[in-house]
Coordinates of C-alpha atoms in Angstrom, one line a residue:
X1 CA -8.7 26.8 9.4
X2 CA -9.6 27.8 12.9
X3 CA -8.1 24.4 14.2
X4 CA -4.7 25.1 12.7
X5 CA -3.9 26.2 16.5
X6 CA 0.0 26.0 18.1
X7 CA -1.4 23.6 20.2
X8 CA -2.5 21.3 17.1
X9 CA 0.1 22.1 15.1
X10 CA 2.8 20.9 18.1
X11 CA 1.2 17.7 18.0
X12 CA 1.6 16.8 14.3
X13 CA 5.1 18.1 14.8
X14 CA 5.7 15.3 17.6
X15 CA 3.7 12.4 15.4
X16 CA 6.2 13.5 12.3
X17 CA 8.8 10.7 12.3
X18 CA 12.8 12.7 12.5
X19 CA 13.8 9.6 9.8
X20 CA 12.4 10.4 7.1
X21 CA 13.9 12.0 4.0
X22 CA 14.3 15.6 3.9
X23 CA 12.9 18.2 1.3
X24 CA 14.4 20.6 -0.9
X25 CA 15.1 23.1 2.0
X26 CA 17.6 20.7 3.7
X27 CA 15.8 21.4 7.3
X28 CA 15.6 18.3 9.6
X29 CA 13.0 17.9 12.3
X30 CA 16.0 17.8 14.8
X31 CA 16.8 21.1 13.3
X32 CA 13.3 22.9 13.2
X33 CA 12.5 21.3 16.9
X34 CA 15.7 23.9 18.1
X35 CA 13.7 26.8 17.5
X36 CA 10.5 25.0 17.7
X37 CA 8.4 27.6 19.4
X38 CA 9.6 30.5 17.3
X39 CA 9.1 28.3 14.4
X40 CA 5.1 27.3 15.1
X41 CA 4.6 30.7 16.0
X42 CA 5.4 32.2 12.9
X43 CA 4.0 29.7 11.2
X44 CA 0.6 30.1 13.1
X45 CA 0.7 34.0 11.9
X46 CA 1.5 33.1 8.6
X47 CA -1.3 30.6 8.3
X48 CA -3.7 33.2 9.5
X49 CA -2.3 36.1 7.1
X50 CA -2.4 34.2 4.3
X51 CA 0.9 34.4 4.1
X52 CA 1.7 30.6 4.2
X53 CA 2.5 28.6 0.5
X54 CA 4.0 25.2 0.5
X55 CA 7.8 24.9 -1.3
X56 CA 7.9 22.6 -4.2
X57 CA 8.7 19.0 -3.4
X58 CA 11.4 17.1 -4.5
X59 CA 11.0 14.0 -6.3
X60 CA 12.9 10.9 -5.4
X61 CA 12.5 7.8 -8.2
X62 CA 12.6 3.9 -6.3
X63 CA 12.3 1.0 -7.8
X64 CA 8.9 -0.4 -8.5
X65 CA 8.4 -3.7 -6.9
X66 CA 7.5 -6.9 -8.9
X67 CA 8.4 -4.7 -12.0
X68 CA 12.4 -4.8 -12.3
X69 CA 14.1 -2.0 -14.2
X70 CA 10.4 0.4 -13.7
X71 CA 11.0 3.1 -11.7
X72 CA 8.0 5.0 -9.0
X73 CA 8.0 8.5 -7.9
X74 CA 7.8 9.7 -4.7
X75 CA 7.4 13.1 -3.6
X76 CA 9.5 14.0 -0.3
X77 CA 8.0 17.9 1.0
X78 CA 9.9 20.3 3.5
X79 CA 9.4 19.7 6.7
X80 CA 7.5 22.9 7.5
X81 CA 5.2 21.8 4.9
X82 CA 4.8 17.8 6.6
X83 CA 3.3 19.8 9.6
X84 CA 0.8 21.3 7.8
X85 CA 0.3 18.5 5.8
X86 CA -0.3 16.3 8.7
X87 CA -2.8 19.0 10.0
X88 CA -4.8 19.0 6.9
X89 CA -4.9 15.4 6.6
X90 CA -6.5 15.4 10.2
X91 CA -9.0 18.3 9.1
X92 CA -10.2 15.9 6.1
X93 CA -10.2 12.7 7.6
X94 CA -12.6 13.8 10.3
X95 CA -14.6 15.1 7.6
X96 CA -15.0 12.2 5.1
X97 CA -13.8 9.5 7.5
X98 CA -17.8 9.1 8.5
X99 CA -18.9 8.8 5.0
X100 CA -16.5 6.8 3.2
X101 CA -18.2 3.2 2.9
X102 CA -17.0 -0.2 4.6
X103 CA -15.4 -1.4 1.0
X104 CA -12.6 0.6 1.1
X105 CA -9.4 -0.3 3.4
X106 CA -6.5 1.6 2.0
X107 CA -5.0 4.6 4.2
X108 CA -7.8 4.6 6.9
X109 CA -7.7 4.9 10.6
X110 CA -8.1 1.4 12.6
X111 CA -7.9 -0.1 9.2
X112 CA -5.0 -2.3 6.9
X113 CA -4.0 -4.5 4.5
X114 CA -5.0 -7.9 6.4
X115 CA -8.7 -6.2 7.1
X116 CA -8.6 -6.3 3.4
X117 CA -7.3 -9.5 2.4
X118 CA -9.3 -11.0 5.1
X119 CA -13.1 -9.3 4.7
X120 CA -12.5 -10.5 0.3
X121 CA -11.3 -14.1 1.5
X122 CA -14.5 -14.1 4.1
X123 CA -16.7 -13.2 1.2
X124 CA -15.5 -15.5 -1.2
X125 CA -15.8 -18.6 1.1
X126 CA -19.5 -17.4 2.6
X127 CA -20.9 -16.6 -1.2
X128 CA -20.9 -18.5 -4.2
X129 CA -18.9 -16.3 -6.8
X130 CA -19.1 -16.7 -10.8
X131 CA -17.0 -14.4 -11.6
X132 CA -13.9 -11.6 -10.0
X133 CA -12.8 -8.6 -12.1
X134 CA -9.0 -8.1 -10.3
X135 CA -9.2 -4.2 -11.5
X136 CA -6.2 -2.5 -12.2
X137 CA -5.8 1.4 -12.3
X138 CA -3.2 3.1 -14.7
X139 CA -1.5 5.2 -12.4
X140 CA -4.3 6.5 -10.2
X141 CA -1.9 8.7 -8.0
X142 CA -0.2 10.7 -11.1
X143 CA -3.4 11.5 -12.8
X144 CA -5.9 12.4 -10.5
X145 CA -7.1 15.5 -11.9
X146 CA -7.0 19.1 -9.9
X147 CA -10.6 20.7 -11.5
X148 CA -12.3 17.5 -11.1
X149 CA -11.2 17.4 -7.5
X150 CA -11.5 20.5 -6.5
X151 CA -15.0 20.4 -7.7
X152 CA -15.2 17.3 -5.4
X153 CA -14.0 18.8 -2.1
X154 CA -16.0 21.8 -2.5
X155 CA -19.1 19.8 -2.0
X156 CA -18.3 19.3 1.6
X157 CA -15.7 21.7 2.0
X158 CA -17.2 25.4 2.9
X159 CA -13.8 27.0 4.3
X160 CA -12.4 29.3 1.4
X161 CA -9.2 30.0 3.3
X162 CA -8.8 26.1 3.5
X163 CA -9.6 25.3 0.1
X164 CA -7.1 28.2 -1.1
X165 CA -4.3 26.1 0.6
X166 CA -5.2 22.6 -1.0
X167 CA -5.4 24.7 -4.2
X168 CA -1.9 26.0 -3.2
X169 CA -0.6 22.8 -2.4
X170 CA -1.4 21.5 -5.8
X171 CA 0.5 24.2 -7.8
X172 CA 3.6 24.1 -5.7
X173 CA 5.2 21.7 -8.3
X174 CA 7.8 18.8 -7.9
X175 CA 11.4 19.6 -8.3
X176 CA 12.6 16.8 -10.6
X177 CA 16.4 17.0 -12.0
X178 CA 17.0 20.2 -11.3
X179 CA 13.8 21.2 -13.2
X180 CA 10.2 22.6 -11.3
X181 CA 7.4 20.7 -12.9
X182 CA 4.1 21.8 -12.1
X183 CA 1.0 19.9 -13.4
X184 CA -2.5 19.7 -13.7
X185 CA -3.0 16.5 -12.2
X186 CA -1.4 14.3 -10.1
X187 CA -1.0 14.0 -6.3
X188 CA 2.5 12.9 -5.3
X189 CA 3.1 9.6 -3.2
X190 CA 4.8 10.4 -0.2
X191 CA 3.1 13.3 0.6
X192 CA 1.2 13.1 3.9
X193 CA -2.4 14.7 2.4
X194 CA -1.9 12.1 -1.2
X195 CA -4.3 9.4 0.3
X196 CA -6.8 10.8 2.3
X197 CA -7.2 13.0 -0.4
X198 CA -6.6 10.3 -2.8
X199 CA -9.2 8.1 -1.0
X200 CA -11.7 11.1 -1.5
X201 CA -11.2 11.1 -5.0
X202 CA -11.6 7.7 -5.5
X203 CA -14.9 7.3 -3.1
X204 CA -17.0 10.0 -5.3
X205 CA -15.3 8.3 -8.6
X206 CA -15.6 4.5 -8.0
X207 CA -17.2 3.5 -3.9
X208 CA -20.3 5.3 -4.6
X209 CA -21.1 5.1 -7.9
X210 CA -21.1 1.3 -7.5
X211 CA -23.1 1.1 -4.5
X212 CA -25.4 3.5 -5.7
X213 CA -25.8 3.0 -9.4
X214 CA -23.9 -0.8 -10.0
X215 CA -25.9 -2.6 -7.7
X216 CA -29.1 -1.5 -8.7
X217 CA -28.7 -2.8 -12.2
X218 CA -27.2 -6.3 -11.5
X219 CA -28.7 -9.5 -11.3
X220 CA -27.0 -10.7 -8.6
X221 CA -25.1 -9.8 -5.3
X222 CA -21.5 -8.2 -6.6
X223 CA -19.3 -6.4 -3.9
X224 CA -16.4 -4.5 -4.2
X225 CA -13.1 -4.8 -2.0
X226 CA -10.5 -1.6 -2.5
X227 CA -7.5 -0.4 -1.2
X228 CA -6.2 2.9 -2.8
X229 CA -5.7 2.1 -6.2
X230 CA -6.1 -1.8 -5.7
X231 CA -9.5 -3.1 -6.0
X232 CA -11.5 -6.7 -7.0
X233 CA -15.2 -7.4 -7.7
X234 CA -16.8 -10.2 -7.5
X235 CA -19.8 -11.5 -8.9
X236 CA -22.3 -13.7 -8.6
X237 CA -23.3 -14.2 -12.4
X238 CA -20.8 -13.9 -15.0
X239 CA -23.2 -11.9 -17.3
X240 CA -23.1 -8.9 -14.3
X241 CA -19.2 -8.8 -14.3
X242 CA -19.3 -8.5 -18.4
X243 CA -21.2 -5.5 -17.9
X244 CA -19.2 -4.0 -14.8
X245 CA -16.0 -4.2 -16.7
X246 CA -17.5 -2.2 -20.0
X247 CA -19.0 0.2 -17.6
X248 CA -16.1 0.8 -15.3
X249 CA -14.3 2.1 -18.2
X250 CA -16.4 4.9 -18.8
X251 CA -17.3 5.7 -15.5
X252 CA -12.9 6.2 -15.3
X253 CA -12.6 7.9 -18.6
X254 CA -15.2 10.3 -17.6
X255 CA -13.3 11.2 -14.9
X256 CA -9.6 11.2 -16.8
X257 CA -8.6 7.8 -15.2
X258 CA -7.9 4.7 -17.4
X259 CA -8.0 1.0 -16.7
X260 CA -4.4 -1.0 -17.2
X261 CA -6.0 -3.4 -20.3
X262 CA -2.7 -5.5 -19.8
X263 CA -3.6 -6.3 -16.1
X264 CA -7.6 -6.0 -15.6
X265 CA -8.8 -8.9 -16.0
X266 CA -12.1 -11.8 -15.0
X267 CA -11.3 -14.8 -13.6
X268 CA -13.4 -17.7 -13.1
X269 CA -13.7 -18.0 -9.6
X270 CA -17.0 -20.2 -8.7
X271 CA -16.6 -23.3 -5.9
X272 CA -19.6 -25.2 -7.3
X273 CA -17.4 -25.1 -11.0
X274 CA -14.6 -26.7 -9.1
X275 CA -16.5 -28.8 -7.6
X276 CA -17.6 -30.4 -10.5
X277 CA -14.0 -30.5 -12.3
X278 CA -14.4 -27.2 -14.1
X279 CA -11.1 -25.2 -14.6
X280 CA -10.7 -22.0 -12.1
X281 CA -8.4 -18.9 -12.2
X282 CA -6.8 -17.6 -9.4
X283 CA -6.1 -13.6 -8.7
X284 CA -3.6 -11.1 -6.7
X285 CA -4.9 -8.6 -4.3
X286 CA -2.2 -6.7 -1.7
X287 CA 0.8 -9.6 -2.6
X288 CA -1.3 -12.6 -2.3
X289 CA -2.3 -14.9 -4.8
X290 CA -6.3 -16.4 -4.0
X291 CA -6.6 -19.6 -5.8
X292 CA -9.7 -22.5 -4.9
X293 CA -8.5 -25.5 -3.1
X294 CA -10.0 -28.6 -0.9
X295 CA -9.8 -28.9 2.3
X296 CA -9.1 -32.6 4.4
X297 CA -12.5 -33.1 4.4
X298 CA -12.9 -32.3 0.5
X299 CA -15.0 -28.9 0.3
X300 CA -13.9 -26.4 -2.1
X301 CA -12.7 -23.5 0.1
X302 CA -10.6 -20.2 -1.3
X303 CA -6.7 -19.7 -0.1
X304 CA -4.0 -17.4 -0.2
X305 CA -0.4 -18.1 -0.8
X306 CA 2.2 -15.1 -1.4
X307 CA 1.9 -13.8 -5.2
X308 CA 4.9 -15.7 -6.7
X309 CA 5.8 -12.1 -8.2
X310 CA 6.2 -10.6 -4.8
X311 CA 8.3 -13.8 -4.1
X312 CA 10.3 -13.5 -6.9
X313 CA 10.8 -9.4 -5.8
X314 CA 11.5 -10.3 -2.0
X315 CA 14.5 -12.6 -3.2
X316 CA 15.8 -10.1 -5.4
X317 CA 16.2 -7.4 -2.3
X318 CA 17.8 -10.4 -0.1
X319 CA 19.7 -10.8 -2.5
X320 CA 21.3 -7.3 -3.1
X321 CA 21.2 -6.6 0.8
X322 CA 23.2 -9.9 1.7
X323 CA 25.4 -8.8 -1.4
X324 CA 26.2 -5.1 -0.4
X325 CA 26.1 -6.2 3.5
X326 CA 28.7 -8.9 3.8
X327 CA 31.8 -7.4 4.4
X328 CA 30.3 -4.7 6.5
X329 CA 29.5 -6.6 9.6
X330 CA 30.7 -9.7 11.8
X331 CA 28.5 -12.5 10.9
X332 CA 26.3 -12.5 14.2
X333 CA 25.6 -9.0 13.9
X334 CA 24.6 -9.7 9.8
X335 CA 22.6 -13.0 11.3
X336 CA 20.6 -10.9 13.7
X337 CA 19.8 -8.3 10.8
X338 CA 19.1 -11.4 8.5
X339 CA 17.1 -12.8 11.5
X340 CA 14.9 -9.1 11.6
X341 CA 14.0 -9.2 8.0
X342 CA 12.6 -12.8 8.1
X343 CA 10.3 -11.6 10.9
X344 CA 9.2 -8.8 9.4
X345 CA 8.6 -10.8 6.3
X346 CA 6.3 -13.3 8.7
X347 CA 4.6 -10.2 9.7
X348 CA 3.0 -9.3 6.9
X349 CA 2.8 -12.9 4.8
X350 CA 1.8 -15.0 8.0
X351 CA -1.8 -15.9 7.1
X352 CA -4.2 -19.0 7.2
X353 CA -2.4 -21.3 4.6
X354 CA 0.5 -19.4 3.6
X355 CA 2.7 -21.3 5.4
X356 CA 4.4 -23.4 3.0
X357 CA 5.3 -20.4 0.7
X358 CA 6.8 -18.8 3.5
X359 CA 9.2 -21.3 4.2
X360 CA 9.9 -21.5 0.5
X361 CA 10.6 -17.8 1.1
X362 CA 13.2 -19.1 4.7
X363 CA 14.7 -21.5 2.8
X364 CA 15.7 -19.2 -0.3
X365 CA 16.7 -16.4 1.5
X366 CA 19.3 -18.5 3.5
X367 CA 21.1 -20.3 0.5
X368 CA 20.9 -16.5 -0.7
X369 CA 22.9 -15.8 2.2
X370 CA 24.9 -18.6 2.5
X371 CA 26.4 -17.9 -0.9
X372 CA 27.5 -14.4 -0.5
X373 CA 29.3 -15.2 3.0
X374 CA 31.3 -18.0 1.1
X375 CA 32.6 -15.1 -1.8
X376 CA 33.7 -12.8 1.4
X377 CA 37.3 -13.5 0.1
X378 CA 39.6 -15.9 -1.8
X379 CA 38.5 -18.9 0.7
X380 CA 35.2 -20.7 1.1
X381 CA 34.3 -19.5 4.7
X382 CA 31.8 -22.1 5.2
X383 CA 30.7 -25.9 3.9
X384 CA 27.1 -26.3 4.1
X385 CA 27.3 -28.5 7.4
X386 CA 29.2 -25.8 9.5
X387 CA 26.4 -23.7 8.5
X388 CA 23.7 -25.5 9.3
X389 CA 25.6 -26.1 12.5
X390 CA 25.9 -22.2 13.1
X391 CA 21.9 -22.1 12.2
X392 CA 20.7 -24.8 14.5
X393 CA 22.7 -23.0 17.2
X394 CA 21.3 -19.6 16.5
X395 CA 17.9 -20.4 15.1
X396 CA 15.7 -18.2 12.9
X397 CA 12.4 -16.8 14.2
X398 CA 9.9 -19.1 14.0
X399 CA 7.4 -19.0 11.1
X400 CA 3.5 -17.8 12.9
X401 CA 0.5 -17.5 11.7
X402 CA -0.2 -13.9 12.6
X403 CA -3.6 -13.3 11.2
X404 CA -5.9 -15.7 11.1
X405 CA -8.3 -15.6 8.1
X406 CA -11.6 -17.8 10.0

């Protein structure tokens, strides 16, 4: 708690970002920054006295992507509380950040998604893989369990003051229509501490136990690949993944977690099988789909395409956006909008082979489009040629191969 300083606590002020949704106090960080000084200073004192406990957090329901009609909650804290959230996530991440192990991706400084998607794709291709278990967790987030994670942090965690805090932090409760729920378990996406803390949780529970304990026992070379709650094993012999899945379930039950039965699942995954004509299954990790293909030359390699449920969920959010946007702008000003979603679509989706599924995605969106500018009004405003006229003259961003995957 000695590095809770004005000085440190300024700078997580400045890092906060002013956009983001507000908490249950109704205080902006335009609004706190007007007294900013006064503000840290008391907080500073009350941090010290004890004095400090976080308000409840006010829960915010979006819709769950791939998974229409399923809501997700998110947990939006005031913004007195973000400061000293970001704090604490600084405090723990220079604590476990040395420790964690190189299999996990998610929520980690100098470390993303493509690191991910690129390190499993790398180790498919270099090793001969049996068998992947594409592991699915049953709401990690909501029932991570207090005790059990308390009991966790302790072990490297010596500060009382600091651990009466997280303890605090816990029991301040969500503020969920018009009701204060407080639980046992559960960390609440959104909140600025959920995945380091989250990460912790799941390195004690899952990343070490199967360096230390799985890989002793199997047969053959089996790595794991995790971010957050997504992870995928692979194995070398089919018999080792058997055993894995029954184990994993334990290991999770023993710490209150459960497996999603509907979604975890092994797929065959082995070039030499494909090779000789066998059948193969393909998996999603992070919104791509890996599946075993040939290259010119005819060697089985592993590739990634865009999960066709992510796709399918992409198009749907075109969809409504060009729907609820068309009367609201001119139609260069919605084109340059349309324009910035496709690039930040290429962003993320433009890997090695992926190409072709994003100009599936181009080619969607636009008809998408296209169709909700002609029901503007009574008249068609547009044929398809004057269209494509108006598109070759102001042409999309081009489709890149952002991050190369050899």
């Amino acid at each position: 708690m000695h590095l809770f300083t004005m000085e440190a606590l300024w700078e997580c002020f400045d890092e906060l970002d002013r956009n983001k949704a507000i908490g249950i106090d109704g205080v902006s960080k335009a609004q706190y920054g007007q007294e900013l000084i006064p503000n840290l200073e008391g907080l500073v004192v009350k941090l010290k006295q004890m004095a400090y406990r976080p308000g409840p957090v006010r829960q915010v329901l979006i819709d769950k992507e791939g998974k229409p009609g399923a809501k997700r909650p998110l947990g939006i804290s005031n913004f007195e509380d973000k400061i000293v959230q970001k704090m604490m996530q600084r405090v723990l991440e220079s604590v476990y950040e040395p420790i964690f192990l190189d299999c996990s991706y998610g929520f980690r400084p100098g470390r993303g998604c493509h690191d991910a998607v690129k390190a499993l794709r790398n180790h498919l291709c270099r090793n001969e893989v049996e068998t992947v278990i594409d592991v699915d967790l049953a709401n990690f987030f909501g029932t991570i369990d207090h005790a059990l994670l308390e009991q966790i942090l302790r072990k490297k965690i010596k500060d009382k003051r600091l651990m009466r805090y997280i303890l605090r932090m816990f029991k301040a409760g969500m503020l969920a229509a018009g009701e204060l729920q407080v639980s046992e378990e559960g960390v609440p996406q959104g909140s600025i501490c959920s995945p380091v803390l989250a990460n912790i949780f799941a390195h004690y529970v899952i990343d070490q136990w199967f360096q230390e304990v799985v890989k002793q026992h199997c047969e053959g070379s089996v790595e794991l690949f995790r971010y957050a709650d997504d992870a995928v094993i692979c194995c070398r012999y089919e018999r080792d993944a058997q055993r894995i899945r029954k184990a994993l379930g334990k290991r999770l039950g023993k710490y209150h977690l459960t497996l999603n039965e509907e979604k975890t699942h092994m797929v065959s995954f082995s070039k030499r099988g494909y090779r000789r004509g066998d059948k193969q299954g393909a998996f999603d990790f992070l919104g791509f789909t890996y599946y075993l293909s040939r290259t010119r030359r005819g060697y089985a390699v592993p590739k990634l395409k865009t999960s066709g449920k992510r796709l399918c969920s992409k198009l749907k959010r075109v969809n409504q956006w060009a729907r609820a946007m068309r009367h609201r702008y001119p139609l260069r000003v919605l084109w340059r909008r349309f324009s910035l979603k496709l690039a930040g679509h290429t962003r993320y989706y433009g890997v090695s082979y992926n190409w072709g599924r994003i100009n599936q995605f181009y080619h969607a969106a636009t008809q998408i489009l296209f169709r909700w500018l002609n029901r503007r009004g009574h008249r068609r405003s547009y044929d398809w040629d004057s269209f494509s006229m108006f598109r070759d003259q102001n042409p999309l961003p081009p489709i890149r191969i952002y991050h190369r995957l050899y």
